XYZ file of C-alpha atoms in Angstrom:
601
model
C -4.691 -25.961 -7.950
C -1.833 -26.333 -10.425
C -0.291 -22.840 -10.767
C 1.304 -23.800 -14.058
C -1.859 -25.011 -15.763
C -3.146 -23.278 -18.882
C 0.019 -21.206 -19.269
C 1.420 -20.724 -22.740
C 5.155 -21.479 -23.029
C 7.294 -18.352 -23.074
C 10.464 -17.624 -24.977
C 12.017 -15.678 -22.079
C 11.977 -15.491 -18.293
C 9.523 -13.489 -16.194
C 10.345 -12.446 -12.629
C 7.663 -11.611 -10.046
C 9.225 -10.093 -6.939
C 8.037 -8.919 -3.535
C 10.701 -6.982 -1.670
C 9.500 -7.214 1.923
C 10.913 -5.856 5.142
C 12.680 -9.089 6.102
C 12.709 -11.359 3.052
C 12.582 -10.725 -0.681
C 10.544 -13.378 -2.490
C 11.026 -14.208 -6.154
C 8.736 -16.324 -8.329
C 10.203 -16.839 -11.784
C 8.571 -18.343 -14.817
C 11.118 -20.127 -16.948
C 11.010 -20.014 -20.757
C 9.284 -23.424 -20.754
C 6.454 -22.078 -18.556
C 7.461 -23.859 -15.338
C 7.751 -21.911 -12.109
C 10.618 -21.693 -9.650
C 10.767 -19.826 -6.330
C 13.640 -18.195 -4.502
C 13.865 -16.404 -1.165
C 16.652 -14.237 0.239
C 17.167 -11.634 2.954
C 16.121 -8.120 1.921
C 19.123 -6.607 3.676
C 22.423 -8.423 3.440
C 24.958 -5.701 2.619
C 27.963 -8.002 2.881
C 26.611 -10.174 0.069
C 24.684 -7.919 -2.344
C 23.492 -4.293 -2.755
C 19.899 -5.106 -3.756
C 17.971 -8.297 -2.990
C 15.605 -8.106 -5.993
C 18.441 -7.920 -8.507
C 20.382 -10.579 -6.628
C 17.377 -12.898 -6.846
C 17.346 -12.472 -10.627
C 21.092 -13.093 -10.790
C 20.808 -16.236 -8.660
C 18.116 -17.801 -10.844
C 19.915 -16.923 -14.076
C 23.263 -18.061 -12.631
C 24.839 -14.681 -13.341
C 27.825 -13.552 -11.295
C 27.993 -10.264 -9.420
C 30.351 -8.687 -11.930
C 28.529 -9.771 -15.088
C 25.633 -7.721 -16.512
C 22.101 -9.079 -16.151
C 21.226 -10.685 -19.538
C 18.217 -8.506 -20.382
C 17.654 -10.353 -23.657
C 16.646 -13.423 -21.635
C 13.991 -11.542 -19.602
C 10.504 -10.704 -20.847
C 9.297 -8.752 -17.810
C 10.021 -7.935 -14.181
C 6.973 -7.240 -11.979
C 7.680 -5.962 -8.484
C 6.218 -4.841 -5.224
C 8.481 -2.863 -2.937
C 8.583 -1.404 0.573
C 10.983 1.380 -0.444
C 8.352 4.134 -0.250
C 6.734 2.672 2.878
C 10.033 2.564 4.728
C 10.910 6.104 3.640
C 7.576 7.317 5.040
C 7.815 5.418 8.332
C 11.415 6.477 8.887
C 10.852 10.017 7.530
C 13.636 9.629 4.967
C 11.977 11.232 1.941
C 13.312 14.236 0.047
C 13.215 17.789 1.412
C 9.825 19.071 0.320
C 8.426 22.570 -0.195
C 4.691 23.221 0.152
C 3.131 26.006 -1.898
C -0.407 26.908 -0.847
C -2.955 29.703 -0.735
C -2.156 32.629 1.575
C -3.673 32.090 4.991
C -3.620 28.287 4.805
C 0.024 27.566 5.546
C -0.888 25.815 8.823
C -3.849 23.848 7.439
C -2.006 20.521 7.217
C -0.525 20.934 10.709
C -3.952 21.755 12.174
C -5.585 18.943 10.191
C -8.946 17.844 11.555
C -7.859 18.205 15.205
C -8.528 14.524 15.819
C -7.580 13.012 19.179
C -6.855 9.333 18.432
C -5.610 8.868 22.026
C -8.183 10.874 23.923
C -6.639 10.725 27.383
C -3.029 11.488 26.470
C -1.862 14.591 28.304
C 1.339 14.909 26.296
C 0.157 14.821 22.681
C 2.915 13.933 20.233
C 2.006 15.264 16.801
C 3.463 13.366 13.836
C 6.358 14.997 12.055
C 5.258 16.945 8.983
C 6.601 15.764 5.645
C 7.117 19.254 4.224
C 9.948 21.334 5.589
C 8.890 24.801 4.428
C 5.672 26.546 3.379
C 5.208 29.338 0.845
C 1.855 31.128 0.993
C 1.074 32.706 -2.381
C -1.299 35.560 -3.124
C -4.204 33.893 -4.931
C -7.756 32.731 -4.271
C -10.471 31.068 -6.335
C -13.897 30.541 -4.799
C -15.728 27.227 -4.588
C -17.807 28.411 -7.553
C -14.768 29.196 -9.703
C -14.728 32.983 -9.273
C -11.229 34.496 -9.149
C -11.250 36.441 -5.874
C -7.509 37.155 -5.921
C -5.346 36.885 -9.030
C -2.170 34.849 -8.743
C 0.850 37.007 -7.909
C 3.306 35.210 -10.161
C 6.237 37.447 -9.312
C 5.894 36.853 -5.564
C 5.553 33.097 -6.118
C 8.559 33.043 -8.451
C 10.835 34.872 -6.006
C 9.803 32.755 -3.020
C 10.189 29.490 -4.919
C 13.566 30.640 -6.273
C 14.810 31.244 -2.714
C 13.711 27.742 -1.662
C 15.327 26.191 -4.734
C 18.593 27.988 -4.021
C 18.535 26.542 -0.480
C 18.416 23.003 -1.825
C 14.727 22.176 -2.195
C 14.171 20.148 -5.353
C 10.729 18.718 -4.578
C 7.594 20.865 -4.358
C 3.924 20.166 -3.584
C 1.384 22.698 -4.903
C -1.973 22.694 -3.078
C -4.395 25.583 -3.540
C -7.897 26.155 -2.202
C -10.430 24.541 -4.589
C -7.567 23.573 -6.878
C -9.094 20.122 -7.385
C -11.842 21.715 -9.506
C -10.384 25.041 -10.670
C -6.780 24.295 -11.522
C -5.627 27.362 -13.502
C -3.467 28.777 -10.703
C -1.980 25.375 -9.852
C -1.069 24.864 -13.498
C 0.706 28.226 -13.625
C 2.633 27.526 -10.421
C 3.678 24.150 -11.821
C 5.073 25.891 -14.907
C 7.057 28.282 -12.701
C 8.441 25.406 -10.588
C 9.543 23.435 -13.644
C 11.165 26.513 -15.163
C 13.122 27.037 -11.937
C 14.443 23.489 -12.101
C 12.461 21.586 -9.446
C 12.915 17.911 -10.285
C 9.677 16.767 -8.599
C 6.530 18.883 -8.927
C 3.330 17.402 -7.486
C 0.106 19.368 -7.987
C -3.085 18.493 -6.162
C -5.451 18.467 -9.156
C -3.309 15.735 -10.737
C -2.350 13.776 -7.619
C -5.699 13.786 -5.761
C -8.470 15.670 -7.617
C -10.890 15.463 -4.689
C -12.480 17.927 -2.320
C -11.222 18.417 1.276
C -8.065 20.500 1.444
C -6.378 18.576 4.257
C -6.559 15.095 2.744
C -5.770 16.368 -0.740
C -2.879 18.429 0.629
C -1.367 15.594 2.641
C -1.576 13.277 -0.374
C 0.133 15.805 -2.647
C 2.901 16.458 -0.123
C 3.344 12.693 0.335
C 3.717 12.280 -3.408
C 6.341 15.032 -3.616
C 8.164 13.616 -0.573
C 8.326 9.973 -1.718
C 8.392 10.048 -5.515
C 12.087 11.054 -5.753
C 13.036 8.188 -3.408
C 10.980 5.816 -5.518
C 12.446 7.177 -8.730
C 15.990 6.538 -7.534
C 15.116 2.938 -6.717
C 13.351 2.461 -10.053
C 16.380 3.910 -11.840
C 18.655 1.551 -9.904
C 16.638 -1.536 -10.895
C 16.123 -0.308 -14.469
C 19.865 0.205 -14.884
C 20.407 -3.465 -14.048
C 17.629 -4.947 -16.218
C 18.192 -2.398 -19.016
C 15.407 -2.438 -21.625
C 13.394 -5.164 -19.922
C 9.739 -4.337 -19.282
C 9.680 -3.228 -15.638
C 6.373 -2.913 -13.766
C 5.470 -2.140 -10.164
C 2.457 -3.036 -8.047
C 0.369 -0.074 -6.883
C -1.502 0.161 -3.593
C -4.792 -0.267 -5.494
C -3.874 -3.791 -6.622
C -2.955 -2.983 -10.223
C 0.379 -3.009 -12.000
C 1.757 0.030 -13.767
C 4.824 0.830 -15.823
C 7.851 1.729 -13.687
C 8.008 5.245 -15.111
C 4.397 5.920 -14.058
C 4.884 4.631 -10.514
C 4.217 7.459 -8.026
C 4.891 7.869 -4.334
C 1.216 8.169 -3.398
C 0.496 4.779 -5.023
C 3.404 2.877 -3.477
C 2.581 2.643 0.227
C 0.923 -0.806 0.057
C 2.814 -2.029 -2.993
C 3.844 -5.392 -1.516
C 0.745 -6.247 0.544
C -1.523 -5.433 -2.421
C 0.215 -8.176 -4.396
C -0.624 -10.568 -1.593
C -4.337 -9.736 -1.773
C -4.329 -10.235 -5.558
C -2.559 -13.575 -5.176
C -4.932 -14.645 -2.402
C -8.082 -13.847 -4.368
C -6.941 -15.462 -7.615
C -5.704 -18.678 -6.046
C -8.647 -19.040 -3.649
C -11.216 -18.436 -6.384
C -9.569 -21.168 -8.435
C -10.154 -23.454 -5.446
C -13.849 -22.492 -5.306
C -13.602 -20.115 -2.320
C -15.272 -16.700 -2.501
C -15.444 -15.424 1.086
C -11.957 -14.922 2.424
C -10.067 -13.494 5.363
C -6.529 -12.785 4.220
C -3.835 -13.562 6.776
C -0.426 -12.490 5.488
C 2.211 -12.895 8.174
C 5.704 -11.878 7.176
C 8.867 -11.097 9.054
C 8.031 -7.531 10.090
C 4.229 -7.382 10.347
C 0.957 -9.158 9.657
C -1.464 -7.821 7.045
C -5.112 -8.877 7.204
C -7.810 -8.268 4.602
C -11.436 -9.092 3.821
C -12.828 -10.340 0.505
C -16.434 -11.213 -0.302
C -16.662 -11.042 -4.094
C -14.785 -7.850 -4.935
C -11.596 -6.072 -3.938
C -12.175 -3.748 -1.003
C -10.438 -0.399 -1.282
C -10.098 2.489 1.124
C -10.203 5.915 -0.495
C -8.949 7.811 2.530
C -6.360 6.262 4.812
C -4.045 7.489 7.547
C -0.566 5.982 7.721
C 2.161 7.204 10.051
C 0.174 10.367 10.768
C -0.312 11.222 7.066
C -3.787 11.345 5.524
C -3.768 9.740 2.073
C -6.648 10.284 -0.346
C -5.835 7.703 -2.987
C -7.460 4.335 -3.673
C -5.620 1.500 -1.966
C -6.439 -2.003 -0.868
C -8.233 -2.102 2.476
C -5.497 -3.825 4.454
C -5.056 -3.649 8.197
C -1.528 -4.084 9.495
C -0.479 -5.109 12.978
C 3.091 -5.199 14.257
C 3.185 -8.940 14.858
C 5.504 -10.605 12.384
C 8.111 -13.283 12.683
C 10.653 -10.609 13.575
C 8.552 -8.865 16.255
C 10.728 -8.398 19.338
C 9.785 -10.045 22.646
C 10.160 -8.006 25.814
C 9.317 -8.459 29.502
C 8.866 -5.152 31.339
C 8.838 -6.653 34.836
C 5.124 -7.385 34.945
C 3.895 -8.419 31.501
C 4.946 -10.012 28.239
C 5.000 -7.767 25.163
C 5.306 -8.649 21.464
C 6.392 -5.803 19.155
C 5.755 -3.267 17.821
C 9.530 -3.084 17.296
C 10.917 -5.514 14.748
C 14.347 -7.067 14.338
C 13.763 -6.907 10.549
C 16.307 -8.661 8.312
C 19.382 -7.131 9.884
C 20.147 -8.151 12.602
C 16.997 -10.274 12.479
C 15.837 -12.759 15.140
C 18.359 -14.234 17.530
C 18.498 -17.461 15.521
C 19.609 -15.558 12.368
C 23.228 -15.573 13.614
C 23.588 -11.772 13.661
C 23.255 -11.136 17.388
C 19.596 -10.107 17.162
C 16.991 -10.153 19.972
C 14.447 -12.862 20.767
C 11.443 -12.675 18.433
C 8.320 -14.608 17.432
C 10.468 -16.659 15.037
C 12.617 -17.720 17.982
C 9.418 -18.803 19.795
C 8.662 -21.155 16.931
C 12.217 -22.479 16.871
C 11.995 -23.061 20.625
C 8.640 -24.861 20.321
C 9.671 -26.940 17.301
C 7.246 -25.454 14.775
C 10.274 -24.216 12.837
C 12.856 -26.869 12.118
C 16.259 -25.336 11.225
C 17.028 -28.302 8.955
C 14.072 -27.390 6.734
C 14.578 -23.611 6.745
C 16.509 -21.772 3.987
C 20.228 -21.796 4.754
C 20.893 -18.106 4.101
C 22.332 -17.037 7.462
C 25.735 -16.287 8.928
C 28.673 -14.346 7.432
C 28.637 -16.404 4.251
C 24.812 -16.464 3.913
C 25.009 -20.270 3.761
C 24.280 -21.480 7.308
C 21.033 -22.759 8.868
C 19.131 -21.131 11.717
C 20.879 -21.336 15.089
C 18.450 -23.166 17.363
C 20.902 -23.239 20.242
C 20.967 -19.441 20.488
C 17.146 -19.313 20.657
C 17.027 -21.976 23.395
C 19.734 -20.222 25.405
C 17.905 -16.909 25.071
C 14.643 -18.310 26.416
C 16.409 -20.106 29.227
C 17.952 -16.815 30.295
C 14.620 -14.982 29.940
C 12.761 -17.635 31.975
C 15.320 -17.290 34.752
C 14.971 -13.498 34.719
C 11.157 -13.657 34.871
C 11.493 -16.084 37.763
C 7.895 -17.338 38.054
C 8.762 -20.993 37.710
C 7.819 -21.327 34.053
C 10.028 -23.368 31.785
C 11.666 -21.784 28.711
C 9.113 -23.592 26.538
C 6.212 -22.150 28.564
C 7.691 -18.653 28.299
C 7.970 -19.010 24.514
C 4.397 -20.312 24.341
C 3.178 -17.349 26.413
C 4.726 -14.835 24.032
C 3.291 -16.727 21.064
C -0.199 -16.635 22.597
C 0.016 -12.850 22.843
C 1.093 -12.602 19.200
C -1.834 -14.803 18.151
C -4.325 -12.604 20.026
C -2.859 -9.462 18.448
C -3.394 -10.953 14.990
C -6.873 -12.255 15.797
C -7.896 -8.809 17.047
C -6.624 -7.267 13.811
C -8.870 -9.623 11.839
C -11.845 -8.679 14.012
C -11.308 -5.015 13.128
C -11.781 -5.646 9.386
C -14.541 -8.241 9.760
C -16.535 -8.618 12.990
C -16.478 -4.889 13.771
C -17.849 -4.199 10.278
C -20.735 -6.653 10.598
C -19.277 -9.781 8.959
C -19.543 -13.255 10.472
C -16.025 -14.661 10.141
C -17.185 -18.217 10.819
C -18.576 -18.228 7.258
C -15.159 -17.448 5.791
C -12.018 -19.343 4.937
C -8.794 -18.092 6.480
C -6.469 -17.657 3.522
C -3.027 -18.035 5.028
C 0.164 -16.882 3.348
C 3.431 -15.094 4.020
C 6.612 -16.701 5.257
C 5.374 -17.047 8.852
C 1.680 -17.628 8.154
C 1.632 -21.408 8.118
C 3.067 -21.671 11.644
C 0.209 -19.641 13.128
C -2.836 -20.152 10.873
C -4.565 -22.862 12.897
C -4.059 -21.008 16.190
C -5.523 -17.811 14.686
C -8.434 -19.737 13.155
C -9.206 -21.389 16.508
C -9.173 -17.999 18.223
C -11.758 -16.659 15.745
C -13.943 -19.750 15.326
C -13.004 -20.147 11.659
C -13.289 -23.745 10.490
C -11.542 -23.585 7.089
C -7.928 -22.667 6.384
C -6.697 -22.382 2.800
C -2.965 -22.631 2.139
C -1.780 -22.484 -1.463
C 1.402 -24.371 -2.450
C 3.019 -20.962 -3.024
C 1.727 -19.533 0.266
C 5.221 -18.628 1.447
C 5.741 -16.383 -1.587
C 2.137 -15.536 -2.467
C 2.692 -11.767 -2.597
C 5.359 -12.318 -5.245
C 3.124 -14.799 -7.078
C 0.361 -12.190 -7.010
C 2.566 -9.809 -9.000
C 2.408 -12.251 -11.892
C -1.358 -12.734 -11.589
C -2.185 -9.019 -11.319
C -3.798 -6.942 -14.054
C -2.514 -3.596 -15.239
C -4.882 -0.927 -13.936
C -5.401 2.805 -14.302
C -7.786 4.580 -11.918
C -9.409 7.992 -12.280
C -11.436 9.991 -9.745
C -13.378 13.235 -10.038
C -15.388 15.195 -7.478
C -18.901 15.989 -8.738
C -21.198 17.108 -5.872
C -24.643 16.757 -7.490
C -27.926 15.358 -6.234
C -28.585 11.851 -7.473
C -31.272 11.833 -10.172
C -31.955 10.497 -13.649
C -30.878 13.838 -15.140
C -27.649 13.836 -13.141
C -26.797 10.308 -14.283
C -27.282 11.354 -17.910
C -24.861 14.244 -17.433
C -22.370 12.003 -15.637
C -22.221 9.715 -18.672
C -20.175 12.362 -20.501
C -17.715 12.613 -17.617
C -17.437 8.858 -17.316
C -16.480 8.564 -20.976
C -13.884 11.321 -20.675
C -12.350 9.578 -17.649
C -12.369 6.236 -19.468
C -10.548 7.788 -22.416
C -7.979 9.330 -20.075
C -7.396 6.024 -18.278
C -7.199 4.211 -21.619
C -4.458 6.558 -22.801
C -2.405 5.646 -19.740
C -2.704 1.946 -20.585
C -1.953 2.501 -24.271
C 1.175 4.402 -23.257
C 2.321 1.115 -21.718
C 1.978 -0.732 -25.052
C -1.228 -2.497 -24.042
C -3.991 -3.347 -26.491
C -7.227 -1.327 -26.425
C -9.333 -4.378 -27.280
C -8.230 -6.081 -24.041
C -9.261 -3.179 -21.763
C -12.389 -3.357 -19.611
C -13.856 -0.673 -17.358
C -15.475 -0.550 -13.942
C -17.446 2.567 -13.058
C -17.934 3.541 -9.443
C -19.774 6.260 -7.582
C -19.398 7.605 -4.039
C -22.789 8.485 -2.578
C -23.844 10.103 0.697
C -26.976 11.438 2.297
C -27.448 15.160 1.805
C -26.251 16.981 4.899
C -23.721 14.300 5.884
C -20.019 13.981 5.078
C -19.626 10.196 4.796
C -19.727 8.993 1.197
C -19.797 5.244 0.512
C -18.472 3.711 -2.717
C -20.825 1.568 -4.798
C -20.740 0.239 -8.356
C -22.395 2.581 -10.832
C -25.627 1.678 -12.621
C -29.137 3.042 -13.037
C -30.864 5.118 -10.359
C -32.569 2.178 -8.648
C -29.372 0.090 -8.612
C -27.259 2.863 -7.088
C -29.912 3.715 -4.492
C -30.354 0.104 -3.399
C -26.594 -0.537 -3.304
C -26.027 2.576 -1.207
C -28.794 1.702 1.253
C -27.428 -1.837 1.628
C -23.919 -0.485 2.216
C -25.140 2.161 4.670
C -27.079 -0.455 6.604
C -24.009 -2.702 6.666
C -21.794 0.098 8.003
C -24.158 1.998 10.311
C -27.065 -0.334 11.027
C -29.783 1.717 9.314
C -30.869 3.270 6.005
C -32.879 6.507 5.774
C -35.144 5.706 2.832
C -36.494 8.670 0.922
C -33.710 11.007 1.995
C -31.958 12.926 -0.790
C -28.750 11.312 -2.028
C -25.713 13.199 -3.290
C -23.092 11.950 -5.741
C -19.815 13.191 -4.271
C -17.241 11.478 -6.489
C -17.215 9.248 -9.539
C -14.456 6.763 -10.372
C -13.328 4.785 -13.384
C -11.015 1.790 -13.346
C -9.502 0.655 -16.645
C -8.190 -2.915 -16.536
C -5.933 -4.808 -18.902
C -5.847 -8.487 -17.948
C -2.546 -10.053 -16.879
C -0.471 -11.388 -19.749
């Protein structure tokens, strides 16, 4: 495939950027329509404050002291790990939770899941919110006001929290997703008090289930200020340039509409978009995505349509927001190698960009990248020379070889340094292969019918080994595989998604009534796109519906249509997931969704 084919010449530059954990990748389209790529370390504080902006400066040949020439740039489209890192490292803003009296512990209690059943010392994840205010109010599931909102009590309690330094608040009330009057009033109070970030559940996640909705709202309040500061930082450099960010659902949005809850898979989502678009152009339609970067490996499944998860748990936080179904395993090029006296281990700790692998010339530990240097699958002469104090030296192969020689001597089982490196690499390969099995074989898909779509900076070194482990016979590697997540930013559409909980039995009459709600949601999503200066004529819509059997709590998403189409699609999906379909049993529409799409320019 020629990535530059059928592209109209532009008058200005476009920059498509993926700011990853180890490397920041930049794909730029010049004014003549040709493409150029650039790669630099995400963290290199001695050389530059921000890798994305530095990448733009490098390609435009602009010095550090000169302003970025915004008049030469048409658009900047980015994916970023800023929100993800803030969540994993618990470095978001101090957050206040305001909820219905009696439910202050609901998010701590959660669903009482035991993911590690036999652990005697259970380590609960750290909560994102620092303080809880329980307000006097209660609306029933049918909309009856059981307890009026005590505005004075709420005002005084929120004022105290504000005076103590809280500037971010999450408002989550019982049944607030459907009956939002009290949440709206509390939002008004919070804004009047001066809270700079106010996240309310009926806007952030208008879905039933208090725990998931609450966690998502708190997450949004916790991360959005961090994200806003980064957006402001980039916007200050590119000035009036159109700035867009990739959302976890695989669609771009204007920088000022980018929210914390939609930023967790910002970078990996761009990779899935790039994978699907490039592979389809090559005539491939059943894909296993294998995106191996410096910090982790992301795997995904595609068989004709983007797969999204509508409820996900990341770092102990339940997120009820549509995001690409991507499974991540801590096996990247920077995954640290350790020997605990009896076994080899790869990860989950990563050397990241700073200090990076041992061969990065920053005194880092041995990693998977060092394995490949040791075994010759990475040749320092052909690797970007961005290392050392001046960011202009090649990889240091001698350090990697010395490290493995020392490790082989310490293990003391007679294996050569090369055999030790190969042993660690074998473990990394199995970790990645097992991750692929989780999103394919364990869900009933035969991976031997798929092509392994390999991308990411470290993907090409491991693709054939992973394919052999899984019995996959085809490997697809695009010319831009090393920067495919960044390339995907340029190929992505602008999308606006809407969800609404319905809870009605599936019938012809119900579908007729849902038509009104679908149109209202489409109009709402359209307004979001029009606010971004997009053309209404170019917008298309996809309607979805989440259906479950009456008396169960597992709803499956299917594309909307007539009664027979929805029923058949649900039964096929249920059979795929659970091995059976209970024909004739009453179906319930739990949630409806609308996706408004404006094709990539």
